[in-house]
Short mmCIF file of C-alpha atoms in Angstrom, two decimals:
data_model
loop_
_atom_site.label_atom_id
_atom_site.label_comp_id
_atom_site.label_asym_id
_atom_site.label_seq_id
_atom_site.Cartn_x
_atom_site.Cartn_y
_atom_site.Cartn_z
CA MET A 15 122.19 77.60 128.49
CA ASN A 16 124.33 74.51 127.88
CA LEU A 17 127.96 74.13 128.91
CA LEU A 18 129.40 74.73 125.44
CA ARG A 19 127.54 78.02 125.11
CA LYS A 20 128.89 79.10 128.50
CA ILE A 21 132.43 78.24 127.41
CA LEU A 22 131.95 80.39 124.29
CA PHE A 23 130.96 83.43 126.36
CA PRO A 24 134.14 85.41 125.44
CA PHE A 25 133.27 85.03 121.76
CA ALA A 26 129.78 86.38 122.48
CA ILE A 27 131.34 89.48 124.02
CA LEU A 28 133.58 89.89 120.97
CA TYR A 29 130.69 89.35 118.56
CA GLY A 30 128.57 91.89 120.44
CA PHE A 31 131.42 94.41 120.30
CA ILE A 32 131.83 93.95 116.53
CA THR A 33 128.09 94.33 115.80
CA SER A 34 127.90 97.38 118.09
CA ILE A 35 130.77 99.06 116.22
CA ARG A 36 129.06 98.29 112.91
CA ASN A 37 125.76 99.76 114.10
CA PHE A 38 127.57 102.82 115.47
CA LEU A 39 129.17 103.45 112.07
CA PHE A 40 125.79 103.23 110.35
CA ASP A 41 124.12 105.43 112.99
CA LYS A 42 126.78 108.14 112.51
CA GLY A 43 126.63 107.94 108.72
CA ILE A 44 130.21 106.69 108.40
CA LEU A 45 128.84 103.59 106.72
CA LYS A 46 126.24 104.59 104.12
CA SER A 47 122.57 103.64 104.38
CA PHE A 48 120.36 104.11 101.33
CA SER A 49 116.72 105.16 101.49
CA PHE A 50 114.11 105.14 98.74
CA ASP A 51 111.18 107.32 97.71
CA ILE A 52 108.62 104.54 98.09
CA PRO A 53 107.50 102.98 101.38
CA VAL A 54 109.83 100.20 102.52
CA ILE A 55 108.73 98.16 105.54
CA ALA A 56 111.30 95.86 107.16
CA VAL A 57 110.24 92.87 109.25
CA GLY A 58 112.87 91.10 111.32
CA ASN A 59 114.17 90.12 114.71
CA LEU A 60 117.20 90.34 116.96
CA SER A 61 117.46 86.58 117.46
CA VAL A 62 118.06 83.73 115.06
CA GLY A 63 114.98 82.02 113.65
CA GLY A 64 111.60 81.01 114.94
CA THR A 65 109.90 84.36 115.64
CA GLY A 66 107.19 84.09 112.97
CA LYS A 67 108.45 86.40 110.23
CA THR A 68 106.67 84.50 107.44
CA PRO A 69 103.13 84.76 108.89
CA GLN A 70 103.78 88.42 109.72
CA ILE A 71 104.85 89.18 106.14
CA GLU A 72 101.74 87.37 104.93
CA TYR A 73 99.62 89.46 107.33
CA LEU A 74 101.03 92.62 105.72
CA ILE A 75 100.44 91.24 102.22
CA ARG A 76 96.77 90.61 103.05
CA LEU A 77 96.47 94.06 104.57
CA LEU A 78 98.16 96.03 101.79
CA SER A 79 97.83 94.16 98.49
CA PRO A 80 94.14 95.04 97.94
CA LYS A 81 95.11 98.74 97.89
CA TYR A 82 98.73 98.87 96.73
CA ASN A 83 101.07 97.19 94.28
CA VAL A 84 103.12 95.18 96.80
CA ALA A 85 106.46 93.43 96.39
CA THR A 86 108.32 91.24 98.86
CA LEU A 87 112.10 91.11 98.87
CA SER A 88 113.90 88.31 100.70
CA ARG A 89 117.42 86.98 100.86
CA GLY A 90 116.18 83.59 99.68
CA TYR A 91 117.85 81.56 102.39
CA LYS A 92 119.41 78.28 101.17
CA ARG A 93 118.33 78.84 97.56
CA LYS A 94 120.46 77.30 94.83
CA SER A 95 120.71 80.50 92.82
CA GLU A 96 122.50 83.83 93.08
CA GLY A 97 121.79 87.50 92.53
CA PHE A 98 118.45 89.15 91.88
CA ILE A 99 115.56 86.96 90.79
CA LEU A 100 111.97 88.01 90.23
CA ALA A 101 109.62 85.06 90.66
CA ASP A 102 107.78 83.79 87.61
CA ALA A 103 106.11 80.62 86.36
CA SER A 104 109.47 78.86 86.08
CA SER A 105 110.38 79.49 89.73
CA ASN A 106 110.51 76.87 92.47
CA ALA A 107 111.72 76.56 96.06
CA GLU A 108 115.27 75.74 94.96
CA ILE A 109 115.49 78.93 92.92
CA LEU A 110 113.76 81.29 95.36
CA GLY A 111 114.06 79.62 98.75
CA ASP A 112 111.08 78.06 100.52
CA GLU A 113 109.50 81.16 102.10
CA PRO A 114 109.61 83.43 99.00
CA PHE A 115 108.24 80.59 96.89
CA GLN A 116 105.45 80.18 99.42
CA TYR A 117 104.58 83.88 98.97
CA TYR A 118 104.61 83.45 95.20
CA GLU A 119 102.36 80.39 95.32
CA LYS A 120 99.82 81.98 97.69
CA PHE A 121 99.61 85.57 96.52
CA LYS A 122 99.28 85.95 92.77
CA ASN A 123 98.65 89.70 92.93
CA ILE A 124 102.10 90.66 94.27
CA GLN A 125 105.68 90.57 93.04
CA VAL A 126 108.13 88.29 94.85
CA ALA A 127 111.87 88.86 94.53
CA VAL A 128 115.04 87.58 96.16
CA ASP A 129 118.45 89.21 96.47
CA ALA A 130 121.01 89.00 99.28
CA ASP A 131 121.89 92.62 98.44
CA ARG A 132 118.65 94.36 99.45
CA LYS A 133 119.74 97.71 97.95
CA ASN A 134 120.29 96.11 94.56
CA GLY A 135 117.06 94.14 94.95
CA ILE A 136 115.03 97.29 95.55
CA GLU A 137 116.69 99.06 92.62
CA GLN A 138 115.90 96.10 90.36
CA LEU A 139 112.26 96.06 91.50
CA LEU A 140 111.94 99.79 90.84
CA SER A 141 113.35 99.32 87.33
CA GLN A 142 110.47 97.00 86.40
CA ALA A 143 107.76 98.34 84.11
CA ASN A 144 105.19 97.45 86.78
CA LYS A 145 107.16 98.82 89.70
CA PRO A 146 105.82 98.31 93.22
CA GLU A 147 104.29 101.00 95.42
CA VAL A 148 105.28 99.24 98.66
CA ILE A 149 108.19 96.88 99.35
CA LEU A 150 108.20 94.44 102.27
CA LEU A 151 111.70 93.44 103.35
CA ASP A 152 111.70 89.95 104.83
CA ASP A 153 114.25 89.33 107.61
CA ALA A 154 116.15 92.59 107.06
CA PHE A 155 116.38 94.18 110.50
CA GLN A 156 120.20 93.87 110.47
CA HIS A 157 120.53 94.84 106.80
CA ARG A 158 121.65 98.41 107.56
CA LYS A 159 122.73 99.15 103.99
CA VAL A 160 119.05 99.91 103.31
CA LYS A 161 117.28 102.35 105.58
CA ALA A 162 113.65 101.28 105.66
CA GLY A 163 110.93 103.79 106.38
CA PHE A 164 109.31 101.54 108.97
CA TYR A 165 110.69 98.71 111.12
CA ILE A 166 108.70 95.87 112.70
CA LEU A 167 110.65 93.87 115.26
CA LEU A 168 109.41 90.41 116.28
CA THR A 169 110.26 88.61 119.50
CA SER A 170 108.83 85.27 120.61
CA TYR A 171 106.75 84.76 123.72
CA GLY A 172 108.84 82.80 126.21
CA ASP A 173 112.03 83.75 124.37
CA LEU A 174 112.11 87.56 124.58
CA TYR A 175 115.14 89.41 123.28
CA SER A 176 115.29 91.22 126.63
CA ASP A 177 116.11 87.90 128.33
CA ASP A 178 118.59 86.71 125.69
CA PHE A 179 122.29 87.18 125.04
CA MET A 180 124.61 87.48 122.05
CA LEU A 181 125.61 84.55 119.88
CA PRO A 182 127.08 82.01 120.47
CA THR A 183 126.20 82.09 124.17
CA GLY A 184 122.64 83.18 123.41
CA ASN A 185 120.66 83.64 120.19
CA LEU A 186 120.94 87.38 119.54
CA ARG A 187 122.35 88.58 116.23
CA GLU A 188 123.09 92.00 117.71
CA CYS A 189 122.89 93.70 121.10
CA ARG A 190 119.47 94.35 122.63
CA ILE A 191 119.92 98.09 122.14
CA GLY A 192 119.29 97.47 118.43
CA ALA A 193 115.60 97.17 119.27
CA ARG A 194 115.51 100.99 119.44
CA ARG A 195 115.41 101.09 115.63
CA ALA A 196 111.97 99.47 115.64
CA ASN A 197 108.80 101.51 115.20
CA VAL A 198 106.70 98.56 116.33
CA VAL A 199 107.54 95.52 118.47
CA ILE A 200 105.34 92.42 118.23
CA VAL A 201 105.54 89.63 120.78
CA THR A 202 104.66 86.63 118.63
CA LYS A 203 103.47 83.07 119.29
CA CYS A 204 101.65 84.06 122.47
CA PRO A 205 99.00 81.82 124.00
CA ALA A 206 95.63 82.90 122.63
CA THR A 207 94.49 83.31 126.25
CA LEU A 208 97.36 85.59 127.33
CA SER A 209 95.93 87.91 129.98
CA LEU A 210 96.33 91.67 130.15
CA ASP A 211 98.35 91.26 133.36
CA GLU A 212 100.76 88.93 131.56
CA GLN A 213 101.01 91.37 128.65
CA ASN A 214 101.91 94.18 131.04
CA LYS A 215 104.52 91.96 132.70
CA ILE A 216 106.16 91.35 129.31
CA LYS A 217 106.05 95.07 128.56
CA ARG A 218 107.84 95.81 131.83
CA SER A 219 110.44 93.17 130.99
CA LEU A 220 111.17 94.83 127.65
CA LEU A 221 111.29 98.31 129.20
CA ARG A 222 113.52 97.11 132.00
CA ARG A 223 116.23 96.49 129.46
CA ASP A 224 115.67 99.71 127.54
CA ASP A 225 113.48 102.53 128.84
CA LYS A 226 113.88 104.35 125.50
CA ALA A 227 111.56 101.71 124.03
CA GLU A 228 108.65 103.31 125.87
CA ASN A 229 107.61 105.27 122.76
CA GLN A 230 107.41 102.15 120.59
CA GLN A 231 104.07 100.56 119.89
CA LEU A 232 103.87 97.07 121.42
CA TYR A 233 101.52 94.34 120.19
CA PHE A 234 100.87 90.70 121.00
CA SER A 235 100.04 88.07 118.40
CA PHE A 236 99.38 84.35 118.26
CA ILE A 237 99.53 81.65 115.61
CA ASP A 238 96.04 80.93 114.34
CA TYR A 239 95.90 77.46 112.81
CA ASP A 240 93.51 76.69 109.98
CA ASP A 241 90.66 74.27 110.65
CA ALA A 242 91.49 72.29 107.50
CA ILE A 243 94.48 70.69 105.79
CA TYR A 244 95.09 70.97 102.05
CA SER A 245 96.69 68.96 99.28
CA GLU A 246 96.98 70.09 95.67
CA ASP A 247 93.47 68.79 94.99
CA GLU A 248 91.74 68.12 98.30
CA THR A 249 90.62 69.81 101.52
CA ILE A 250 89.99 67.88 104.75
CA LYS A 251 88.76 69.25 108.06
CA VAL A 252 91.26 68.86 110.89
CA ASP A 253 88.55 67.34 113.09
CA ASP A 254 88.09 64.59 110.50
CA ILE A 255 91.74 63.50 110.62
CA LYS A 256 92.42 63.93 114.34
CA ASN A 257 91.94 60.22 115.07
CA GLN A 258 93.22 59.03 111.70
CA ASP A 259 96.67 57.44 111.40
CA LYS A 260 98.97 60.02 109.87
CA LEU A 261 102.58 61.13 109.70
CA LEU A 262 103.41 64.64 110.90
CA LEU A 263 106.48 66.28 109.44
CA ALA A 264 108.07 69.68 110.05
CA GLY A 265 111.31 71.40 109.09
CA ILE A 266 110.79 74.61 111.05
CA ALA A 267 112.57 76.21 114.00
CA LYS A 268 109.99 75.41 116.69
CA PRO A 269 107.64 72.63 115.53
CA THR A 270 106.08 71.56 118.86
CA PRO A 271 102.89 73.73 118.59
CA PHE A 272 102.34 72.46 115.04
CA PHE A 273 102.57 68.84 116.20
CA ASP A 274 100.42 69.46 119.28
CA TYR A 275 97.64 70.96 117.18
CA LEU A 276 97.38 67.94 114.90
CA LYS A 277 98.29 64.83 116.86
CA SER A 278 95.77 62.86 118.85
CA LYS A 279 97.88 59.99 120.18
CA ASN A 280 101.42 58.67 120.08
CA GLU A 281 101.84 59.37 116.40
CA GLU A 282 105.28 59.62 114.91
CA CYS A 283 106.49 63.15 114.26
CA LEU A 284 109.45 63.64 111.93
CA THR A 285 111.51 66.73 112.70
CA PHE A 286 114.06 68.30 110.36
CA PRO A 287 116.18 71.45 110.70
CA ASP A 288 114.69 74.79 109.67
CA HIS A 289 114.87 75.38 105.87
CA HIS A 290 116.00 71.78 105.42
CA ASN A 291 116.80 70.65 101.88
CA PHE A 292 115.39 67.14 101.69
CA THR A 293 117.79 64.52 100.35
CA GLU A 294 116.88 61.32 98.53
CA LYS A 295 117.50 59.44 101.77
CA ASP A 296 115.17 61.82 103.64
CA ILE A 297 112.43 61.23 101.08
CA LEU A 298 112.88 57.47 101.29
CA ASP A 299 112.70 57.61 105.11
CA ILE A 300 109.55 59.74 104.94
CA LYS A 301 107.84 57.33 102.54
CA ASN A 302 108.89 54.31 104.60
CA ASN A 303 107.53 55.89 107.77
CA ALA A 304 104.31 57.00 106.11
CA GLN A 305 103.49 53.81 104.19
CA ASN A 306 99.86 54.45 103.17
CA LYS A 307 99.18 57.14 105.78
CA ILE A 308 98.63 60.76 104.84
CA ILE A 309 101.53 63.14 105.50
CA ILE A 310 100.77 66.52 107.01
CA THR A 311 103.46 69.18 106.97
CA THR A 312 103.90 72.94 107.13
CA GLU A 313 103.36 75.25 104.17
CA LYS A 314 107.09 75.95 104.04
CA ASP A 315 107.91 72.24 103.82
CA PHE A 316 105.04 71.56 101.43
CA VAL A 317 106.53 73.78 98.71
CA ARG A 318 109.75 71.74 98.85
CA LEU A 319 108.07 68.32 99.00
CA LYS A 320 105.41 68.99 96.36
CA GLY A 321 106.07 66.88 93.28
CA ILE A 322 108.27 64.48 95.26
CA ILE A 323 105.69 62.96 97.61
CA PRO A 324 102.49 61.68 95.89
CA LYS A 325 100.03 64.57 95.80
CA ASP A 326 97.14 62.50 97.15
CA GLN A 327 99.25 61.74 100.24
CA LEU A 328 100.85 65.13 100.99
CA PHE A 329 98.90 67.81 102.89
CA TYR A 330 99.79 71.06 104.62
CA LEU A 331 98.28 73.08 107.45
CA PRO A 332 98.08 76.84 106.84
CA ILE A 333 98.69 79.28 109.67
CA ARG A 334 98.05 82.98 110.17
CA SER A 335 99.33 85.61 112.53
CA SER A 336 96.46 87.16 114.52
CA PHE A 337 96.57 89.91 117.12
CA LEU A 338 95.33 89.30 120.64
CA SER A 339 93.82 92.79 120.76
CA VAL A 340 93.98 96.22 119.10
CA GLY A 341 94.87 94.67 115.75
CA LYS A 342 92.98 97.50 114.06
CA LYS A 343 95.37 99.97 115.67
CA PHE A 344 98.31 98.13 114.09
CA ASP A 345 96.57 98.19 110.70
CA GLU A 346 95.89 101.91 111.04
CA THR A 347 99.52 102.57 111.98
CA ILE A 348 100.78 100.84 108.84
CA ILE A 349 98.21 102.45 106.53
CA ASN A 350 98.82 105.91 107.99
CA HIS A 351 102.57 105.51 107.52
CA LEU A 352 102.05 104.60 103.86
CA LYS A 353 99.66 107.49 103.28
CA CYS A 354 102.08 109.90 104.89
CA GLN A 355 105.09 108.73 102.89
CA LEU A 356 103.21 108.54 99.59
CA PHE A 357 101.71 111.99 100.19
CA THR A 358 105.12 113.57 100.79
CA LYS A 359 106.76 112.04 97.71
#
């Protein structure tokens, strides 16, 4: 914790008090939450950024879209549009935001929508002729105006919400007690070799802060990197470019694992803020640094740079969220929830 954050400690106390009052009003029904007849699954976190919401949403899309008509609803962070938008062939990252546009580009069998007002967004989706059977709310754990039927809370390995504090001293958007709303907690970005003893230690750390979390299901996941990189027209094995001169570029919250997976020597790595909107100067700097080398970036950055960087030079590395163990139990929990809610409609 740096000095400035320590100085701002009184504001963290105030911010925590305000968010606690807000949650209390929603919990007591003084502020209205709206629920819907179809299954709504919310994925989010207590902290700001970098917990792996995008790969977790994509995991749910892969799990559910073969059986159900799935829609994703996001805020569309940093998009240059307003209100409700349903993605179509005219959409791009500026209109939808980078993550929703990534969903639209990758999964052609789902509907992708954005709306800062999640209640209005759900109502608009349900008014479509081809209305969804399941809606995935992206980054909506604090959006109490909608009461989802199922909540998935993500917390990063090495940066657990149980060890954090309220903004601006820490990174929490609301007090740790908010984790009680979750049906499932997933510790993300774990080492693939995380032992059972270490998993139990993390579980005790989470329970130490809130023993009422004992009834929640707890899972551990890791980022599974693809063994190939992709351009619009080409696929190259990662092993084939390990020793090749290249430029690595990332505009994500925690890019170090991405860089470590790809670099083989003292290669230059360009880092930009999360959800960065690339300026003309940024593009010029990227091209000057790359020269004739290939540029490898994240999927999220690729959708913003596509069409700006020559397509034979720009590649991305896909990632997936994978469970360390008992992933089938997680799948069964989600499917059983959907069956139960759809059966009782």
